[in-house]
């Protein structure tokens, strides 16, 4: 997958996530926490994208960043799951 | 000689103050605090990211878009090539001209004119989604960088 494709796909997920969080503002503090975090998104269906993003997570962790994984789910009641790494 | 204590001042833009006044008038028993969130990053690749910073109230509602930016990594440096803010009560765009020129073009061309900070925030992210390649192409071309910097 090219960087352009990865960026485009992650931007699609970013729009979905930000739309969800603006509808549920009470979740903002839990997702983002009090300190700065780096968010990497994971798709519910796109395995290739997730593989690339897993590599991205590893690189960020090596740089010493505090990473939070935002995983899209297939559950309409809870469309996103957040995991602090 | 008496030492002076340093006072950390917080400044809010006019639009935020107006919004706070409106909220207090609606419910006088309400205690209001505005939180300036720490910049948050969403990584798109190891060469692209979005950083955002907002002022939110105690409920988590967005009061002001301080920054929504698209950043690219060139030779180990992150460079903000386009950013949005609503500092003067409306959303506007700052576009970095090139690596050699720190000048920014500030405009509202094709930028949402109406709405509220919440809408502006989601609109800015949607705009970066639609036009990130255009912004990247423009910046790398003006900076004479090949292959879009990837």
Tab-separated table of C-alpha atoms in Angstrom:
chain	number	residue	atom	x	y	z
A	1	UNK	CA	0.000	0.000	0.000
A	2	UNK	CA	1.376	3.425	-0.930
A	3	UNK	CA	1.692	6.227	1.616
A	4	UNK	CA	-0.925	8.187	-0.333
A	5	UNK	CA	-3.429	5.320	-0.008
A	6	UNK	CA	-2.646	4.837	3.663
A	7	UNK	CA	-3.111	8.568	4.346
A	8	UNK	CA	-6.389	8.659	2.391
A	9	UNK	CA	-7.808	5.630	4.193
A	10	UNK	CA	-6.750	6.947	7.591
A	11	UNK	CA	-8.339	10.300	6.772
A	12	UNK	CA	-11.628	8.515	6.009
A	13	UNK	CA	-11.431	6.880	9.435
A	14	UNK	CA	-10.454	10.206	11.051
A	15	UNK	CA	-13.618	11.854	9.714
A	16	UNK	CA	-15.736	8.970	11.042
A	17	UNK	CA	-14.081	9.188	14.464
A	18	UNK	CA	-14.296	12.978	14.809
A	19	UNK	CA	-17.968	12.924	13.772
A	20	UNK	CA	-18.597	10.295	16.435
A	21	UNK	CA	-16.696	12.229	19.108
A	22	UNK	CA	-18.456	15.510	18.365
A	23	UNK	CA	-21.780	13.689	18.876
A	24	UNK	CA	-20.428	12.277	22.148
A	25	UNK	CA	-18.380	15.143	23.623
A	26	UNK	CA	-18.321	13.471	27.047
A	27	UNK	CA	-15.934	10.873	25.575
A	28	UNK	CA	-13.292	13.416	24.545
A	29	UNK	CA	-11.529	13.495	27.904
A	30	UNK	CA	-11.347	9.692	28.028
A	31	UNK	CA	-10.036	9.350	24.499
A	32	UNK	CA	-7.494	12.119	24.608
A	33	UNK	CA	-6.675	12.096	28.299
A	34	UNK	CA	-5.042	14.951	30.139
A	35	UNK	CA	-1.705	14.691	28.391
A	36	UNK	CA	-0.800	14.591	24.740
A	37	UNK	CA	-1.317	11.303	22.982
A	38	UNK	CA	-0.762	10.098	19.448
A	39	UNK	CA	-3.757	8.387	17.969
A	40	UNK	CA	-3.532	5.669	15.326
A	41	UNK	CA	-6.758	4.403	13.787
A	42	UNK	CA	-7.694	0.836	12.879
A	43	UNK	CA	-10.397	-0.220	10.468
A	44	UNK	CA	-13.115	-2.781	11.165
A	45	UNK	CA	-12.678	-4.268	7.690
A	46	UNK	CA	-9.417	-3.234	5.999
A	47	UNK	CA	-6.727	-5.721	7.048
A	48	UNK	CA	-4.055	-4.230	4.774
A	49	UNK	CA	-4.481	-0.820	6.323
A	50	UNK	CA	-4.343	-2.291	9.829
A	51	UNK	CA	-1.088	-4.075	8.978
A	52	UNK	CA	0.482	-0.776	7.858
A	53	UNK	CA	-0.880	1.045	10.895
A	54	UNK	CA	0.528	-1.625	13.203
A	55	UNK	CA	3.988	-0.800	11.768
A	56	UNK	CA	3.260	2.883	12.347
A	57	UNK	CA	2.388	2.181	16.008
A	58	UNK	CA	5.688	0.368	16.499
A	59	UNK	CA	7.629	3.288	15.012
A	60	UNK	CA	5.846	5.784	17.241
A	61	UNK	CA	6.472	3.668	20.329
A	62	UNK	CA	10.163	3.495	19.429
A	63	UNK	CA	10.162	7.297	19.303
A	64	UNK	CA	8.819	7.262	22.868
A	65	UNK	CA	5.305	8.475	22.008
A	66	UNK	CA	2.286	7.615	24.089
A	67	UNK	CA	0.065	5.854	21.577
A	68	UNK	CA	-3.659	5.196	21.713
A	69	UNK	CA	-5.191	2.751	19.242
A	70	UNK	CA	-8.695	3.685	18.094
A	71	UNK	CA	-10.298	0.573	16.652
A	72	UNK	CA	-13.419	0.826	14.566
A	73	UNK	CA	-15.840	-1.957	15.467
A	74	UNK	CA	-18.829	-3.490	13.717
A	75	UNK	CA	-20.974	-2.766	16.751
A	76	UNK	CA	-23.278	0.178	15.966
A	77	UNK	CA	-23.838	0.913	19.667
A	78	UNK	CA	-20.114	1.128	20.372
A	79	UNK	CA	-18.493	1.924	17.021
A	80	UNK	CA	-15.043	2.695	18.489
A	81	UNK	CA	-12.828	0.953	21.011
A	82	UNK	CA	-9.789	2.706	22.508
A	83	UNK	CA	-6.674	0.958	23.725
A	84	UNK	CA	-3.793	2.770	25.411
A	85	UNK	CA	-0.480	1.128	24.585
B	1	UNK	CA	13.250	44.000	47.667
B	2	UNK	CA	9.954	42.142	47.411
B	3	UNK	CA	9.827	39.558	44.685
B	4	UNK	CA	6.923	39.768	42.317
B	5	UNK	CA	5.003	36.591	41.726
B	6	UNK	CA	4.602	35.690	38.116
B	7	UNK	CA	0.964	35.717	37.093
B	8	UNK	CA	-0.023	33.291	34.392
B	9	UNK	CA	-2.675	34.995	32.351
B	10	UNK	CA	-5.284	33.267	30.252
B	11	UNK	CA	-6.775	35.059	27.313
B	12	UNK	CA	-9.911	33.980	25.551
B	13	UNK	CA	-11.066	35.289	22.240
B	14	UNK	CA	-14.145	37.465	21.971
B	15	UNK	CA	-16.247	34.701	20.490
B	16	UNK	CA	-15.495	32.400	23.439
B	17	UNK	CA	-16.309	35.150	25.957
B	18	UNK	CA	-19.599	35.876	24.156
B	19	UNK	CA	-20.465	32.195	24.166
B	20	UNK	CA	-19.708	31.974	27.904
B	21	UNK	CA	-21.906	34.997	28.644
B	22	UNK	CA	-24.747	33.413	26.662
B	23	UNK	CA	-24.409	30.152	28.593
B	24	UNK	CA	-24.348	31.925	31.973
B	25	UNK	CA	-27.459	33.907	31.012
B	26	UNK	CA	-29.250	30.681	30.089
B	27	UNK	CA	-28.447	28.974	33.394
B	28	UNK	CA	-27.171	31.211	36.174
B	29	UNK	CA	-26.437	28.322	38.542
B	30	UNK	CA	-24.018	26.804	36.057
B	31	UNK	CA	-20.289	26.904	36.767
B	32	UNK	CA	-18.293	27.347	33.622
B	33	UNK	CA	-14.732	26.447	32.938
B	34	UNK	CA	-13.016	26.461	29.610
B	35	UNK	CA	-10.275	23.986	29.055
B	36	UNK	CA	-7.565	24.557	26.546
B	37	UNK	CA	-6.755	21.047	25.441
B	38	UNK	CA	-3.226	19.907	24.796
B	39	UNK	CA	-2.482	19.442	21.077
B	40	UNK	CA	-3.527	15.974	19.945
B	41	UNK	CA	-2.097	14.132	17.000
B	42	UNK	CA	-3.701	11.677	14.626
B	43	UNK	CA	-1.086	9.880	12.557
B	44	UNK	CA	-2.032	9.109	8.955
B	45	UNK	CA	1.347	7.676	7.927
B	46	UNK	CA	4.850	8.147	9.276
B	47	UNK	CA	5.008	11.176	6.942
B	48	UNK	CA	1.563	12.744	7.517
B	49	UNK	CA	-0.409	13.722	10.587
B	50	UNK	CA	-3.255	15.922	11.753
B	51	UNK	CA	-2.815	17.950	14.923
B	52	UNK	CA	-5.753	19.579	16.610
B	53	UNK	CA	-6.236	21.870	19.566
B	54	UNK	CA	-9.599	23.126	20.781
B	55	UNK	CA	-11.109	25.004	23.677
B	56	UNK	CA	-13.813	22.899	25.227
B	57	UNK	CA	-16.265	23.557	28.039
B	58	UNK	CA	-16.847	21.323	31.043
B	59	UNK	CA	-19.278	19.167	29.055
B	60	UNK	CA	-16.717	18.581	26.341
B	61	UNK	CA	-18.452	20.852	23.795
B	62	UNK	CA	-16.132	22.733	21.459
B	63	UNK	CA	-15.992	26.488	22.168
B	64	UNK	CA	-13.196	27.444	19.776
B	65	UNK	CA	-11.041	25.795	17.146
B	66	UNK	CA	-7.535	26.894	18.060
B	67	UNK	CA	-5.827	24.745	15.504
B	68	UNK	CA	-6.559	21.945	13.040
B	69	UNK	CA	-3.474	21.382	10.978
B	70	UNK	CA	-2.097	19.047	8.342
B	71	UNK	CA	1.590	18.353	8.866
B	72	UNK	CA	4.129	16.536	6.740
B	73	UNK	CA	7.517	15.133	7.653
B	74	UNK	CA	10.462	16.215	5.550
B	75	UNK	CA	13.962	15.113	6.553
B	76	UNK	CA	12.988	14.412	10.187
B	77	UNK	CA	11.166	17.727	10.649
B	78	UNK	CA	7.409	18.050	10.940
B	79	UNK	CA	6.138	21.010	8.924
B	80	UNK	CA	2.644	22.460	9.202
B	81	UNK	CA	1.674	23.147	5.623
B	82	UNK	CA	-1.936	24.106	6.222
B	83	UNK	CA	-3.846	24.993	9.366
B	84	UNK	CA	-7.249	26.263	10.348
B	85	UNK	CA	-8.270	28.385	13.320
B	86	UNK	CA	-11.288	30.392	14.427
B	87	UNK	CA	-9.429	33.082	16.382
B	88	UNK	CA	-11.493	36.029	15.098
B	89	UNK	CA	-14.866	34.379	15.418
B	90	UNK	CA	-14.776	32.736	12.017
B	91	UNK	CA	-12.840	29.881	10.496
B	92	UNK	CA	-9.897	30.733	8.270
B	93	UNK	CA	-6.988	28.946	6.652
B	94	UNK	CA	-3.239	29.578	6.918
B	95	UNK	CA	-1.173	28.044	4.118
B	96	UNK	CA	2.606	27.914	4.372
B	97	UNK	CA	4.169	29.151	1.154
B	98	UNK	CA	7.329	27.016	0.935
B	99	UNK	CA	10.279	25.660	2.862
B	100	UNK	CA	12.321	28.727	1.931
B	101	UNK	CA	9.624	31.235	2.749
B	102	UNK	CA	7.995	31.256	6.194
B	103	UNK	CA	5.161	33.457	4.859
B	104	UNK	CA	1.646	32.175	5.273
B	105	UNK	CA	-1.269	32.895	3.003
B	106	UNK	CA	-4.292	33.580	5.216
B	107	UNK	CA	-7.620	33.249	3.462
B	108	UNK	CA	-11.240	32.129	3.664
B	109	UNK	CA	-11.543	31.003	0.059
B	110	UNK	CA	-13.757	27.863	-0.117
B	111	UNK	CA	-13.887	27.897	3.708
B	112	UNK	CA	-17.186	27.385	5.517
B	113	UNK	CA	-18.617	30.796	6.450
B	114	UNK	CA	-21.463	29.862	8.770
B	115	UNK	CA	-21.979	27.510	11.667
B	116	UNK	CA	-20.381	27.082	15.060
B	117	UNK	CA	-16.975	25.886	16.351
B	118	UNK	CA	-18.139	22.264	16.415
B	119	UNK	CA	-19.132	22.387	12.757
B	120	UNK	CA	-15.938	24.273	11.832
B	121	UNK	CA	-13.838	21.630	13.552
B	122	UNK	CA	-15.396	18.712	11.653
B	123	UNK	CA	-15.431	20.762	8.440
B	124	UNK	CA	-11.662	21.475	8.735
B	125	UNK	CA	-10.901	17.775	9.135
B	126	UNK	CA	-13.216	16.930	6.229
B	127	UNK	CA	-11.430	19.561	4.094
B	128	UNK	CA	-8.018	18.045	4.871
B	129	UNK	CA	-9.433	14.636	3.925
B	130	UNK	CA	-10.619	15.978	0.555
B	131	UNK	CA	-7.643	18.178	-0.253
B	132	UNK	CA	-4.556	16.835	1.539
B	133	UNK	CA	-2.919	15.816	-1.744
B	134	UNK	CA	-3.625	19.214	-3.268
B	135	UNK	CA	-2.024	20.935	-0.236
B	136	UNK	CA	0.936	18.535	-0.332
B	137	UNK	CA	1.411	18.948	-4.107
B	138	UNK	CA	1.246	22.744	-3.865
B	139	UNK	CA	3.727	22.972	-1.011
B	140	UNK	CA	6.248	20.471	-2.392
B	141	UNK	CA	6.079	22.078	-5.847
B	142	UNK	CA	6.693	25.568	-4.418
B	143	UNK	CA	9.549	24.119	-2.311
B	144	UNK	CA	10.970	22.287	-5.371
B	145	UNK	CA	10.706	18.869	-3.670
B	146	UNK	CA	10.207	15.805	-5.822
B	147	UNK	CA	7.702	12.950	-5.360
B	148	UNK	CA	5.456	14.917	-2.997
B	149	UNK	CA	8.043	14.421	-0.281
B	150	UNK	CA	7.081	10.730	0.250
